[in-house]
Tab-separated table of C-alpha atoms in Angstrom:
chain	number	residue	atom	x	y	z
A	424	MET	CA	-138.778	-11.973	-120.282
A	425	SER	CA	-139.388	-14.006	-123.496
A	426	GLN	CA	-141.115	-17.184	-123.254
A	427	SER	CA	-137.991	-19.233	-124.217
A	428	LEU	CA	-135.968	-17.477	-121.593
A	429	ARG	CA	-138.675	-18.044	-119.002
A	430	GLU	CA	-138.682	-21.859	-119.851
A	431	LYS	CA	-134.816	-21.931	-119.492
A	432	THR	CA	-135.055	-20.073	-116.171
A	433	VAL	CA	-137.670	-22.617	-114.855
A	434	ARG	CA	-135.558	-25.496	-115.993
A	435	SER	CA	-132.487	-23.914	-114.519
A	436	LEU	CA	-134.110	-23.387	-111.216
A	437	ALA	CA	-135.495	-26.979	-111.030
A	438	LEU	CA	-132.007	-28.413	-111.944
A	439	VAL	CA	-129.985	-26.162	-109.620
A	440	GLY	CA	-132.642	-26.251	-106.921
A	441	GLY	CA	-132.633	-30.044	-106.932
A	442	SER	CA	-128.883	-30.253	-106.757
A	443	GLN	CA	-128.646	-27.569	-104.094
A	444	VAL	CA	-131.211	-29.449	-101.861
A	445	ILE	CA	-129.154	-32.692	-102.245
A	446	SER	CA	-125.837	-31.004	-101.832
A	447	ARG	CA	-127.035	-29.038	-98.741
A	448	ILE	CA	-128.474	-32.187	-97.093
A	449	ILE	CA	-125.224	-33.935	-97.641
A	450	SER	CA	-123.154	-30.906	-96.428
A	451	PHE	CA	-125.415	-30.490	-93.386
A	452	ALA	CA	-125.221	-34.138	-92.524
A	453	THR	CA	-121.394	-34.007	-92.853
A	454	THR	CA	-121.308	-30.913	-90.561
A	455	ILE	CA	-123.291	-32.629	-87.912
A	456	ILE	CA	-121.216	-35.757	-88.038
A	457	MET	CA	-117.929	-33.843	-87.987
A	458	ALA	CA	-119.144	-31.530	-85.186
A	459	ARG	CA	-119.584	-34.614	-82.978
A	460	ILE	CA	-116.063	-35.859	-83.969
A	461	LEU	CA	-114.025	-32.625	-83.968
A	462	SER	CA	-113.827	-29.932	-81.220
A	463	PRO	CA	-114.662	-26.292	-81.312
A	464	ASN	CA	-111.010	-25.658	-81.397
A	465	ASP	CA	-110.722	-27.570	-84.593
A	466	TYR	CA	-113.483	-25.662	-86.236
A	467	GLY	CA	-111.955	-22.342	-84.885
A	468	ALA	CA	-108.671	-23.224	-86.591
A	469	MET	CA	-110.427	-24.091	-89.822
A	470	ALA	CA	-112.441	-21.015	-89.775
A	471	MET	CA	-109.080	-18.992	-89.374
A	472	ALA	CA	-107.532	-20.799	-92.340
A	473	THR	CA	-110.483	-20.436	-94.639
A	474	LEU	CA	-110.803	-16.857	-93.757
A	475	VAL	CA	-107.340	-15.997	-95.162
A	476	ILE	CA	-107.766	-18.494	-98.033
A	477	GLY	CA	-111.114	-17.092	-98.858
A	478	PHE	CA	-109.809	-13.630	-99.191
A	479	ILE	CA	-106.888	-14.792	-101.452
A	480	ALA	CA	-109.382	-16.681	-103.540
A	481	PHE	CA	-111.003	-13.624	-104.886
A	482	PHE	CA	-107.814	-12.868	-106.824
A	483	ASN	CA	-107.234	-16.299	-108.219
A	484	GLU	CA	-109.357	-15.650	-111.386
A	485	ILE	CA	-110.027	-11.877	-110.790
A	486	GLY	CA	-113.713	-12.016	-111.484
A	487	ILE	CA	-113.208	-13.396	-115.065
A	488	SER	CA	-115.992	-16.065	-114.785
A	489	ALA	CA	-118.589	-13.444	-113.860
A	490	ALA	CA	-117.404	-11.030	-116.457
A	491	ILE	CA	-117.843	-13.669	-119.175
A	492	VAL	CA	-121.469	-14.044	-118.085
A	493	GLN	CA	-122.089	-10.341	-118.127
A	494	ARG	CA	-120.459	-9.714	-121.656
A	495	GLU	CA	-122.921	-10.028	-124.461
A	496	LYS	CA	-120.327	-10.959	-127.103
A	497	ILE	CA	-116.906	-12.403	-126.652
A	498	THR	CA	-114.232	-13.770	-129.054
A	499	GLU	CA	-112.135	-16.936	-128.879
A	500	GLU	CA	-109.026	-14.871	-128.555
A	501	GLU	CA	-110.484	-13.126	-125.462
A	502	LEU	CA	-111.359	-16.328	-123.896
A	503	SER	CA	-107.940	-17.726	-124.367
A	504	GLY	CA	-106.361	-14.580	-122.986
A	505	CYS	CA	-108.700	-14.898	-119.952
A	506	PHE	CA	-107.578	-18.460	-119.270
A	507	PHE	CA	-103.918	-17.675	-119.115
A	508	ILE	CA	-104.525	-14.553	-117.142
A	509	SER	CA	-106.662	-16.546	-114.590
A	510	THR	CA	-104.138	-19.363	-114.431
A	511	PHE	CA	-101.234	-16.884	-113.608
A	512	PHE	CA	-103.134	-15.433	-110.871
A	513	GLY	CA	-104.049	-18.765	-109.494
A	514	LEU	CA	-100.370	-19.819	-109.161
A	515	LEU	CA	-99.621	-16.399	-107.700
A	516	CYS	CA	-102.353	-16.831	-105.114
A	517	TRP	CA	-100.944	-20.304	-104.089
A	518	VAL	CA	-97.569	-18.772	-103.416
A	519	LEU	CA	-99.266	-16.079	-101.359
A	520	SER	CA	-101.128	-18.571	-99.342
A	521	TYR	CA	-97.800	-20.246	-98.343
A	522	PHE	CA	-96.350	-17.089	-96.946
A	523	LEU	CA	-99.565	-15.874	-95.316
A	524	GLY	CA	-99.785	-19.112	-93.430
A	525	PHE	CA	-96.871	-17.889	-91.334
A	526	ALA	CA	-98.415	-14.494	-90.899
A	527	ALA	CA	-101.737	-16.135	-89.814
A	528	THR	CA	-99.972	-18.294	-87.390
A	529	ASP	CA	-98.386	-15.266	-85.652
A	530	PHE	CA	-101.593	-13.193	-85.735
A	531	PHE	CA	-103.945	-15.817	-84.274
A	532	ASP	CA	-101.164	-17.696	-82.317
A	533	VAL	CA	-102.433	-21.031	-83.631
A	534	GLU	CA	-99.429	-23.058	-84.933
A	535	ILE	CA	-101.227	-25.468	-87.323
A	536	LEU	CA	-102.254	-22.717	-89.595
A	537	LYS	CA	-98.757	-22.577	-91.368
A	538	ASP	CA	-99.159	-26.200	-92.214
A	539	ILE	CA	-102.723	-26.375	-93.527
A	540	MET	CA	-102.914	-23.119	-95.496
A	541	PRO	CA	-100.477	-24.146	-98.312
A	542	VAL	CA	-102.463	-27.312	-98.755
A	543	LEU	CA	-105.842	-25.474	-98.870
A	544	GLY	CA	-104.170	-23.155	-101.266
A	545	ILE	CA	-103.972	-25.906	-103.931
A	546	GLY	CA	-107.608	-25.265	-104.444
A	547	LEU	CA	-106.788	-21.720	-105.663
A	548	ILE	CA	-104.837	-23.179	-108.549
A	549	THR	CA	-107.538	-25.650	-109.569
A	550	ALA	CA	-110.275	-22.975	-109.329
A	551	SER	CA	-108.249	-20.570	-111.697
A	552	LEU	CA	-108.098	-23.406	-114.255
A	553	HIS	CA	-111.795	-23.756	-114.690
A	554	ALA	CA	-112.915	-20.176	-114.466
A	555	VAL	CA	-113.416	-19.590	-118.234
A	556	SER	CA	-115.223	-22.915	-118.763
A	557	MET	CA	-117.535	-22.297	-115.768
A	558	GLY	CA	-118.205	-18.785	-117.004
A	559	LEU	CA	-119.218	-20.126	-120.407
A	560	MET	CA	-121.401	-22.976	-118.998
A	561	ARG	CA	-123.278	-20.412	-116.840
A	562	LYS	CA	-123.600	-17.984	-119.698
A	563	GLU	CA	-125.151	-20.825	-121.843
A	564	LEU	CA	-127.515	-21.754	-118.953
A	565	ARG	CA	-125.985	-25.287	-118.827
A	566	PHE	CA	-127.112	-25.872	-115.212
A	567	LYS	CA	-127.825	-29.597	-115.801
A	568	GLU	CA	-124.117	-30.235	-115.993
A	569	ILE	CA	-123.283	-27.735	-113.291
A	570	SER	CA	-125.890	-29.343	-110.990
A	571	PHE	CA	-124.504	-32.870	-111.387
A	572	LEU	CA	-121.040	-31.564	-110.720
A	573	ALA	CA	-122.187	-29.849	-107.537
A	574	ILE	CA	-123.711	-33.112	-106.211
A	575	ALA	CA	-120.803	-35.318	-107.207
A	576	THR	CA	-118.090	-33.138	-105.763
A	577	VAL	CA	-119.899	-32.493	-102.520
A	578	PHE	CA	-120.755	-36.191	-102.194
A	579	ILE	CA	-117.161	-37.350	-102.767
A	580	GLY	CA	-115.653	-34.642	-100.551
A	581	SER	CA	-118.147	-35.432	-97.777
A	582	ILE	CA	-117.597	-39.108	-97.719
A	583	LEU	CA	-113.813	-38.673	-97.750
A	584	THR	CA	-113.946	-36.003	-95.042
A	585	VAL	CA	-116.017	-38.360	-92.704
A	586	ILE	CA	-113.808	-41.340	-93.392
A	587	LEU	CA	-110.719	-39.405	-92.449
A	588	GLY	CA	-112.460	-37.828	-89.489
A	589	VAL	CA	-113.368	-41.303	-88.191
A	590	MET	CA	-109.783	-42.524	-88.752
A	591	GLY	CA	-108.619	-39.707	-86.430
A	592	TYR	CA	-107.154	-37.259	-88.788
A	593	GLY	CA	-108.664	-34.361	-86.950
A	594	ILE	CA	-108.638	-31.005	-88.713
A	595	TRP	CA	-106.701	-32.579	-91.585
A	596	SER	CA	-109.904	-34.462	-92.614
A	597	LEU	CA	-111.588	-31.114	-93.368
A	598	VAL	CA	-108.559	-29.891	-95.224
A	599	ILE	CA	-107.935	-32.903	-97.434
A	600	GLY	CA	-111.674	-33.395	-98.178
A	601	ASN	CA	-111.943	-29.844	-99.357
A	602	VAL	CA	-108.750	-30.051	-101.713
A	603	ILE	CA	-109.751	-33.336	-103.213
A	604	SER	CA	-113.361	-32.226	-103.979
A	605	GLN	CA	-112.101	-29.020	-105.654
A	606	THR	CA	-109.576	-30.896	-107.785
A	607	ILE	CA	-112.337	-33.359	-108.936
A	608	LYS	CA	-114.708	-30.468	-109.604
A	609	THR	CA	-112.065	-28.689	-111.855
A	610	ALA	CA	-111.427	-31.814	-113.801
A	611	CYS	CA	-115.043	-32.442	-114.519
A	612	ILE	CA	-115.749	-28.809	-115.487
A	613	LEU	CA	-112.919	-28.871	-118.042
A	614	TYR	CA	-114.110	-32.095	-119.422
A	615	LEU	CA	-117.843	-31.292	-119.640
A	616	GLY	CA	-117.318	-27.689	-120.606
A	617	GLY	CA	-115.621	-28.747	-123.817
A	618	TRP	CA	-113.744	-25.422	-124.202
A	619	ARG	CA	-110.005	-25.307	-124.578
A	620	PRO	CA	-107.667	-22.368	-125.081
A	621	SER	CA	-106.902	-22.138	-128.734
A	622	VAL	CA	-103.629	-20.239	-128.768
A	623	LEU	CA	-100.872	-19.503	-126.260
A	624	GLY	CA	-101.541	-15.890	-126.077
A	625	GLY	CA	-104.494	-13.496	-126.555
A	626	ILE	CA	-103.683	-11.976	-123.151
A	627	ARG	CA	-103.946	-8.407	-124.489
A	628	ALA	CA	-107.430	-9.304	-125.932
A	629	GLY	CA	-108.474	-10.794	-122.666
A	630	MET	CA	-107.478	-7.669	-120.678
A	631	SER	CA	-110.718	-5.818	-121.342
A	632	ILE	CA	-112.585	-8.683	-119.704
A	633	ALA	CA	-110.199	-9.048	-116.939
A	634	LEU	CA	-110.418	-5.306	-116.139
A	635	TYR	CA	-114.155	-5.506	-115.768
A	636	GLY	CA	-113.719	-8.570	-113.761
A	637	LEU	CA	-111.394	-6.560	-111.482
A	638	ASN	CA	-114.436	-4.251	-110.727
A	639	ILE	CA	-116.381	-7.293	-109.742
A	640	THR	CA	-113.499	-8.687	-107.834
A	641	TYR	CA	-113.060	-5.349	-105.989
A	642	THR	CA	-116.716	-5.515	-105.028
A	643	ARG	CA	-116.401	-9.092	-103.797
A	644	VAL	CA	-113.272	-8.434	-101.856
A	645	LEU	CA	-114.935	-5.598	-99.941
A	646	TRP	CA	-117.961	-7.834	-99.481
A	647	PHE	CA	-115.683	-10.562	-98.136
A	648	ILE	CA	-113.975	-8.091	-95.678
A	649	TYR	CA	-117.222	-6.949	-94.148
A	650	SER	CA	-118.895	-10.379	-94.166
A	651	SER	CA	-115.743	-12.341	-92.821
A	652	ALA	CA	-113.962	-9.720	-90.839
A	653	ASP	CA	-115.989	-11.024	-87.802
A	654	ASN	CA	-114.122	-14.281	-87.904
A	655	ALA	CA	-110.762	-12.486	-87.773
A	656	ILE	CA	-111.919	-10.150	-85.009
A	657	VAL	CA	-113.514	-12.929	-82.918
A	658	GLY	CA	-110.480	-15.140	-83.370
A	659	LYS	CA	-108.164	-12.524	-82.249
A	660	VAL	CA	-110.221	-10.826	-79.573
A	661	VAL	CA	-112.106	-13.674	-78.007
A	662	GLY	CA	-110.053	-16.726	-79.017
A	663	GLN	CA	-110.007	-20.042	-81.026
A	664	GLY	CA	-112.624	-21.984	-79.189
A	665	ALA	CA	-114.992	-18.943	-79.195
A	666	LEU	CA	-114.548	-18.652	-82.959
A	667	GLY	CA	-115.473	-22.399	-83.250
A	668	HIS	CA	-118.779	-21.592	-81.547
A	669	TYR	CA	-119.327	-18.391	-83.588
A	670	SER	CA	-118.540	-20.100	-86.856
A	671	MET	CA	-120.949	-22.992	-86.097
A	672	ALA	CA	-123.695	-20.440	-85.214
A	673	PHE	CA	-123.147	-18.562	-88.463
A	674	THR	CA	-123.132	-21.809	-90.426
A	675	LEU	CA	-126.494	-22.938	-88.998
A	676	ALA	CA	-128.089	-19.476	-89.189
A	677	SER	CA	-126.962	-19.113	-92.776
A	678	LEU	CA	-128.497	-22.364	-94.034
A	679	PRO	CA	-131.863	-21.087	-95.325
A	680	SER	CA	-130.655	-17.614	-96.584
A	681	SER	CA	-127.249	-18.581	-98.167
A	682	HIS	CA	-128.585	-21.905	-99.748
A	683	ILE	CA	-131.866	-20.531	-101.078
A	684	THR	CA	-130.581	-17.104	-102.109
A	685	GLY	CA	-127.388	-18.587	-103.573
A	686	LEU	CA	-129.528	-20.776	-105.863
A	687	VAL	CA	-131.450	-17.894	-107.006
A	688	VAL	CA	-128.462	-15.618	-107.493
A	689	ASN	CA	-126.700	-18.451	-109.441
A	690	VAL	CA	-129.552	-18.809	-111.929
A	691	SER	CA	-130.737	-15.160	-112.096
A	692	SER	CA	-127.358	-13.642	-112.943
A	693	PRO	CA	-127.440	-14.551	-116.658
A	694	VAL	CA	-131.208	-13.840	-116.661
A	695	PHE	CA	-130.640	-10.327	-115.333
A	696	ALA	CA	-127.880	-9.742	-117.824
A	697	LYS	CA	-130.134	-10.576	-120.700
A	698	LEU	CA	-132.816	-8.265	-119.389
A	699	GLN	CA	-130.471	-5.268	-118.773
A	700	THR	CA	-131.988	-3.241	-121.635
A	701	ASP	CA	-135.581	-3.864	-120.538
A	702	ARG	CA	-136.049	-1.905	-117.263
A	703	GLU	CA	-139.703	-2.994	-116.542
A	704	ALA	CA	-139.025	-6.719	-117.242
A	705	LEU	CA	-135.863	-6.526	-115.054
A	706	LYS	CA	-137.668	-4.814	-112.174
A	707	SER	CA	-140.494	-7.427	-112.337
A	708	ASN	CA	-138.183	-10.287	-112.247
A	709	VAL	CA	-135.973	-8.976	-109.479
A	710	LEU	CA	-138.902	-8.440	-107.258
A	711	SER	CA	-140.397	-11.872	-108.170
A	712	PHE	CA	-137.197	-13.544	-107.178
A	713	ILE	CA	-136.956	-11.632	-103.836
A	714	ARG	CA	-140.609	-12.639	-103.118
A	715	GLY	CA	-139.959	-16.245	-103.955
A	716	VAL	CA	-136.818	-16.455	-101.753
A	717	ALA	CA	-138.749	-14.911	-98.832
A	718	TYR	CA	-141.629	-17.392	-99.047
A	719	ILE	CA	-139.071	-20.119	-98.147
A	720	SER	CA	-136.219	-18.501	-96.094
A	721	PHE	CA	-138.266	-16.271	-93.799
A	722	PRO	CA	-140.253	-18.927	-92.086
A	723	ALA	CA	-137.220	-21.247	-92.061
A	724	LEU	CA	-135.173	-18.592	-90.242
A	725	ALA	CA	-138.015	-17.884	-87.821
A	726	GLY	CA	-138.464	-21.552	-87.130
A	727	LEU	CA	-134.744	-22.164	-86.426
A	728	ALA	CA	-134.499	-19.244	-84.023
A	729	ALA	CA	-137.534	-20.692	-82.080
A	730	VAL	CA	-136.087	-24.157	-81.637
A	731	ALA	CA	-132.419	-23.195	-81.560
A	732	GLU	CA	-131.764	-24.558	-78.080
A	733	GLU	CA	-133.242	-27.971	-78.874
A	734	LEU	CA	-131.650	-28.062	-82.385
A	735	VAL	CA	-128.102	-27.471	-81.028
A	736	LEU	CA	-128.252	-29.693	-77.967
A	737	VAL	CA	-130.060	-32.709	-79.669
A	738	VAL	CA	-128.226	-32.499	-83.113
A	739	ILE	CA	-124.650	-31.546	-82.344
A	740	GLY	CA	-124.369	-32.027	-78.601
A	741	ASP	CA	-123.839	-30.289	-75.256
A	742	LYS	CA	-120.329	-29.101	-75.997
A	743	TRP	CA	-121.801	-26.496	-78.502
A	744	SER	CA	-124.054	-24.987	-76.035
A	745	GLU	CA	-122.366	-21.595	-76.312
A	746	THR	CA	-123.596	-21.509	-79.839
A	747	ILE	CA	-127.260	-21.157	-78.975
A	748	LEU	CA	-127.659	-17.491	-78.325
A	749	PRO	CA	-125.540	-16.085	-81.201
A	750	PHE	CA	-127.321	-18.664	-83.431
A	751	GLN	CA	-130.737	-17.156	-82.534
A	752	ILE	CA	-129.416	-13.558	-83.026
A	753	LEU	CA	-127.822	-14.367	-86.443
A	754	CYS	CA	-131.111	-15.909	-87.639
A	755	ILE	CA	-132.492	-12.406	-87.460
A	756	LEU	CA	-129.628	-11.320	-89.753
A	757	GLY	CA	-130.709	-13.962	-92.202
A	758	PHE	CA	-133.756	-12.073	-93.197
A	759	TRP	CA	-131.561	-9.278	-94.622
A	760	LYS	CA	-129.087	-11.567	-96.118
A	761	SER	CA	-131.880	-13.341	-97.975
A	762	ILE	CA	-132.629	-10.288	-100.018
A	763	ASP	CA	-129.696	-8.001	-100.516
A	764	PRO	CA	-127.580	-10.441	-102.586
A	765	ILE	CA	-130.304	-10.543	-105.240
A	766	LEU	CA	-130.319	-6.740	-105.404
A	767	SER	CA	-126.474	-6.615	-105.649
A	768	GLN	CA	-126.514	-9.225	-108.314
A	769	ALA	CA	-129.123	-7.389	-110.303
A	770	LEU	CA	-126.707	-4.307	-110.265
A	771	ILE	CA	-123.762	-6.290	-111.264
A	772	SER	CA	-125.452	-8.165	-114.035
A	773	THR	CA	-126.627	-4.922	-115.508
A	774	GLY	CA	-123.319	-3.237	-115.638
A	775	HIS	CA	-123.588	-1.221	-112.427
A	776	ALA	CA	-120.718	-3.193	-110.547
A	777	SER	CA	-119.257	0.232	-109.493
A	778	GLN	CA	-122.456	1.094	-107.618
A	779	VAL	CA	-122.158	-2.174	-105.642
A	780	ALA	CA	-118.566	-1.207	-104.896
A	781	ARG	CA	-119.740	1.821	-103.264
A	782	TYR	CA	-122.014	-0.053	-101.011
A	783	THR	CA	-119.466	-2.694	-100.147
A	784	THR	CA	-116.849	-0.159	-99.372
A	785	LEU	CA	-119.170	1.449	-96.843
A	786	CYS	CA	-119.892	-1.853	-95.338
A	787	SER	CA	-116.166	-2.959	-95.204
A	788	VAL	CA	-115.437	0.203	-93.051
A	789	ILE	CA	-118.364	0.333	-90.694
A	790	LEU	CA	-119.158	-3.255	-90.001
A	791	PRO	CA	-115.717	-4.458	-88.892
A	792	LEU	CA	-115.611	-1.449	-86.418
A	793	ALA	CA	-119.008	-2.346	-85.013
A	794	ILE	CA	-118.212	-6.074	-84.700
A	795	TYR	CA	-114.723	-5.201	-82.993
A	796	GLY	CA	-116.618	-3.104	-80.415
A	797	GLY	CA	-119.324	-5.709	-79.865
A	798	SER	CA	-116.682	-8.447	-79.386
A	799	LEU	CA	-114.750	-6.415	-76.777
A	800	VAL	CA	-117.989	-5.855	-74.811
A	801	SER	CA	-119.841	-9.139	-75.014
A	802	GLY	CA	-117.730	-11.619	-76.957
A	803	ILE	CA	-119.395	-13.704	-79.624
A	804	VAL	CA	-122.860	-12.500	-78.609
A	805	GLY	CA	-121.708	-8.817	-79.024
A	806	ALA	CA	-120.344	-9.754	-82.499
A	807	ALA	CA	-123.748	-11.162	-83.500
A	808	LEU	CA	-125.632	-8.155	-82.003
A	809	ALA	CA	-123.397	-5.736	-83.999
A	810	TRP	CA	-124.327	-7.571	-87.232
A	811	VAL	CA	-128.078	-7.356	-86.485
A	812	THR	CA	-127.924	-3.702	-85.446
A	813	VAL	CA	-125.647	-2.197	-88.082
A	814	TYR	CA	-126.298	-4.345	-91.217
A	815	PRO	CA	-129.883	-3.328	-91.706
A	816	LEU	CA	-128.890	0.361	-91.584
A	817	LEU	CA	-126.329	-0.083	-94.249
A	818	ASN	CA	-128.961	-1.704	-96.537
A	819	ILE	CA	-130.765	1.689	-96.591
A	820	PHE	CA	-127.750	2.834	-98.800
A	821	LEU	CA	-128.055	-0.261	-101.106
A	822	PHE	CA	-131.776	0.408	-101.572
A	823	ARG	CA	-130.919	3.998	-102.635
A	824	LEU	CA	-128.477	2.662	-105.205
A	825	THR	CA	-130.947	0.118	-106.603
A	826	LYS	CA	-133.701	2.895	-106.741
A	827	LEU	CA	-131.465	5.106	-108.850
A	828	SER	CA	-130.083	2.267	-111.146
A	829	ILE	CA	-132.941	-0.189	-111.628
A	830	ASP	CA	-135.919	1.613	-109.960
A	831	ILE	CA	-136.214	-0.755	-107.026
A	832	GLY	CA	-136.362	0.990	-103.671
A	833	VAL	CA	-137.188	-0.003	-100.163
A	834	MET	CA	-140.881	0.628	-100.455
A	835	GLU	CA	-141.195	-1.612	-103.501
A	836	VAL	CA	-139.420	-4.431	-101.587
A	837	ILE	CA	-141.635	-3.811	-98.316
A	838	ALA	CA	-144.699	-4.111	-100.584
A	839	VAL	CA	-143.841	-7.588	-101.849
A	840	LEU	CA	-142.719	-8.767	-98.412
A	841	SER	CA	-145.398	-7.487	-96.003
A	842	LYS	CA	-147.670	-10.444	-96.080
A	843	ILE	CA	-144.687	-12.905	-95.870
A	844	PHE	CA	-143.585	-11.072	-92.674
A	845	ARG	CA	-147.038	-11.282	-91.058
A	846	ASN	CA	-147.423	-15.149	-91.785
A	847	THR	CA	-143.940	-15.770	-90.586
A	848	ALA	CA	-144.516	-13.858	-87.349
A	849	LEU	CA	-147.765	-15.906	-86.680
A	850	MET	CA	-145.993	-19.111	-87.438
A	851	TYR	CA	-143.125	-18.018	-84.971
A	852	LEU	CA	-145.563	-17.351	-82.174
A	853	ALA	CA	-147.245	-20.687	-82.643
A	854	VAL	CA	-144.015	-22.599	-82.556
A	855	LEU	CA	-142.848	-20.583	-79.465
A	856	LEU	CA	-146.070	-21.359	-77.652
A	857	CYS	CA	-145.893	-25.012	-78.436
A	858	ARG	CA	-142.234	-25.183	-77.303
A	859	LEU	CA	-143.124	-23.408	-73.941
A	860	ILE	CA	-146.084	-25.829	-73.355
A	861	LEU	CA	-143.887	-28.969	-74.047
A	862	ILE	CA	-141.183	-27.593	-71.729
A	863	GLU	CA	-143.782	-27.322	-68.959
A	864	MET	CA	-144.750	-30.829	-69.587
A	865	GLU	CA	-141.139	-31.882	-69.100
A	866	VAL	CA	-140.902	-33.842	-72.349
A	867	SER	CA	-137.666	-34.686	-74.019
A	868	GLN	CA	-135.708	-32.080	-76.095
A	869	ALA	CA	-135.891	-34.275	-79.096
A	870	LEU	CA	-139.730	-34.478	-78.842
A	871	ILE	CA	-139.853	-30.721	-78.390
A	872	LEU	CA	-137.745	-30.186	-81.564
A	873	ALA	CA	-139.709	-32.655	-83.637
A	874	SER	CA	-143.209	-31.450	-82.424
A	875	SER	CA	-142.394	-27.707	-82.841
A	876	THR	CA	-140.938	-28.144	-86.228
A	877	LEU	CA	-143.908	-30.090	-87.415
A	878	LEU	CA	-146.461	-27.506	-85.928
A	879	GLY	CA	-144.414	-24.711	-87.685
A	880	VAL	CA	-144.676	-26.405	-91.138
A	881	ILE	CA	-148.453	-26.997	-90.692
A	882	VAL	CA	-149.317	-23.499	-89.418
A	883	TYR	CA	-147.393	-21.693	-92.147
A	884	SER	CA	-148.808	-23.881	-94.926
A	885	LEU	CA	-152.336	-23.203	-93.709
A	886	LEU	CA	-151.652	-19.497	-93.477
A	887	ILE	CA	-150.580	-19.537	-97.129
A	888	ALA	CA	-153.416	-21.689	-98.185
A	889	PHE	CA	-156.139	-19.507	-96.650
A	890	ASP	CA	-154.606	-16.151	-97.569
A	891	ASN	CA	-155.665	-15.087	-100.913
A	892	VAL	CA	-153.183	-12.287	-101.066
A	893	ALA	CA	-150.245	-14.661	-100.333
A	894	LEU	CA	-151.669	-17.031	-102.845
A	895	ILE	CA	-151.769	-14.298	-105.478
A	896	ASP	CA	-148.131	-13.405	-104.701
A	897	LEU	CA	-147.103	-17.157	-104.934
A	898	LYS	CA	-149.059	-17.628	-108.210
A	899	GLY	CA	-147.566	-14.522	-109.668
A	900	PHE	CA	-144.077	-15.640	-108.707
A	901	LEU	CA	-144.557	-18.970	-110.443
A	902	GLY	CA	-146.042	-17.176	-113.459
A	903	ASP	CA	-143.232	-14.810	-113.701
A	904	LEU	CA	-140.924	-17.864	-113.962
A	905	GLY	CA	-142.827	-19.175	-116.877
A	906	VAL	CA	-144.918	-21.925	-115.226
A	907	LYS	CA	-148.049	-22.388	-117.494
A	908	LYS	CA	-151.504	-21.441	-116.136
A	909	GLU	CA	-152.887	-24.939	-116.504
A	910	LYS	CA	-150.131	-26.304	-114.192
A	911	LEU	CA	-151.313	-23.952	-111.502
A	912	ASP	CA	-154.799	-25.000	-111.742
A	913	PHE	CA	-154.905	-26.884	-108.333
A	914	TRP	CA	-156.101	-26.097	-104.897
A	915	PRO	CA	-155.471	-23.727	-103.220
A	916	LEU	CA	-154.007	-21.748	-106.187
A	917	ARG	CA	-157.147	-22.191	-108.238
A	918	LYS	CA	-158.999	-19.996	-105.662
A	919	VAL	CA	-157.320	-16.791	-107.032
């Protein structure tokens, strides 16, 4: 990676990372507040609606934004064509959301779905309008503006959602907050992006980009099927309230992996695309990103699993007690979900979207079947166990594809993660022991949660500080991102 690209990557990570932290704190606080206001049934109905809307959303801009990032050169006529193609699909998807609202109502036997889905579908139109502008901003690494928009829209949407929730609007507080924040986001992107379609036309010119975008869309649709089929299955087999618990468990367990990995994928996508002709540099950077994500997400997931009971009961209340066990199980899944999106993005950004399509096709067939069986046998716990059992096995096929395409296989990944696994396991045992001792002392759950969390942070930090191999890994990760050596000259990094 060139020095200028390194520096841009560092700045991008800092900007997006800061905005992600702020946005996630706001979102998490909003989730906690709304979990105390709304019922599991409300969250279950919202999960059903967003399941269908989320599926439709993959077609509202047919992968045009990602295709623009991947394309090395692109003309103004092609961009204009992409804009009108995306807008057409956005309008078409809204119409689809209206009619599917009735189908969802019949399938799940939840009457309110036919009312809220057309409203949520408005976000499909607004998202299609900013697809080209967002693609250009990401391609140009304009993450300062993107970061500002992320914080602003999450803040406004969260404030409005809480106000409406307190006023007694129930599930509509989630719906209205979502739509308004999406509309504000689109308006800001169009204004700050500075791009406008030059001519009414260019559709033929934009078709080549749209066709590549369809490959990406196909991959994402299959990913959505296998990653979200569980909601449809749990909602149908186990029921609306059970889906509320399951959805909350997945939300909590996904906090470290989705947020941290999402940050890295967002920034690394254009970086991987620029390195697609330099195999060694690409391999080095992919492994570096994986290592960096693992240093943060692995201990966070292990810590959440250890204090899951106290976290749920203290933070969101006794009515969510059925969330605890699936939450702990899904934390294990988070280890895998921290890594595989980076590998998939590396394949997509280097023109191997068809390879990812093969992997997601396999997942979309096998995972729903496993989750259906698990749900029939053990409800939401069975669904969670199906994820943890089957998903790691499917990852073996992904590693085979990455080995063939970008020379990164399972052994290379294990090599960069082994020490992190060891330190995470030691931290987990320390937290678990602390928790058991405090339970025997009959102290409050809030004190158990606070003490165990603090101990986990201290133990993991010390393990890193006194492990030269871990320090070498961490220093190498920061160096790969372009951080200057003199800025790494502090204890304990100066030891290695």
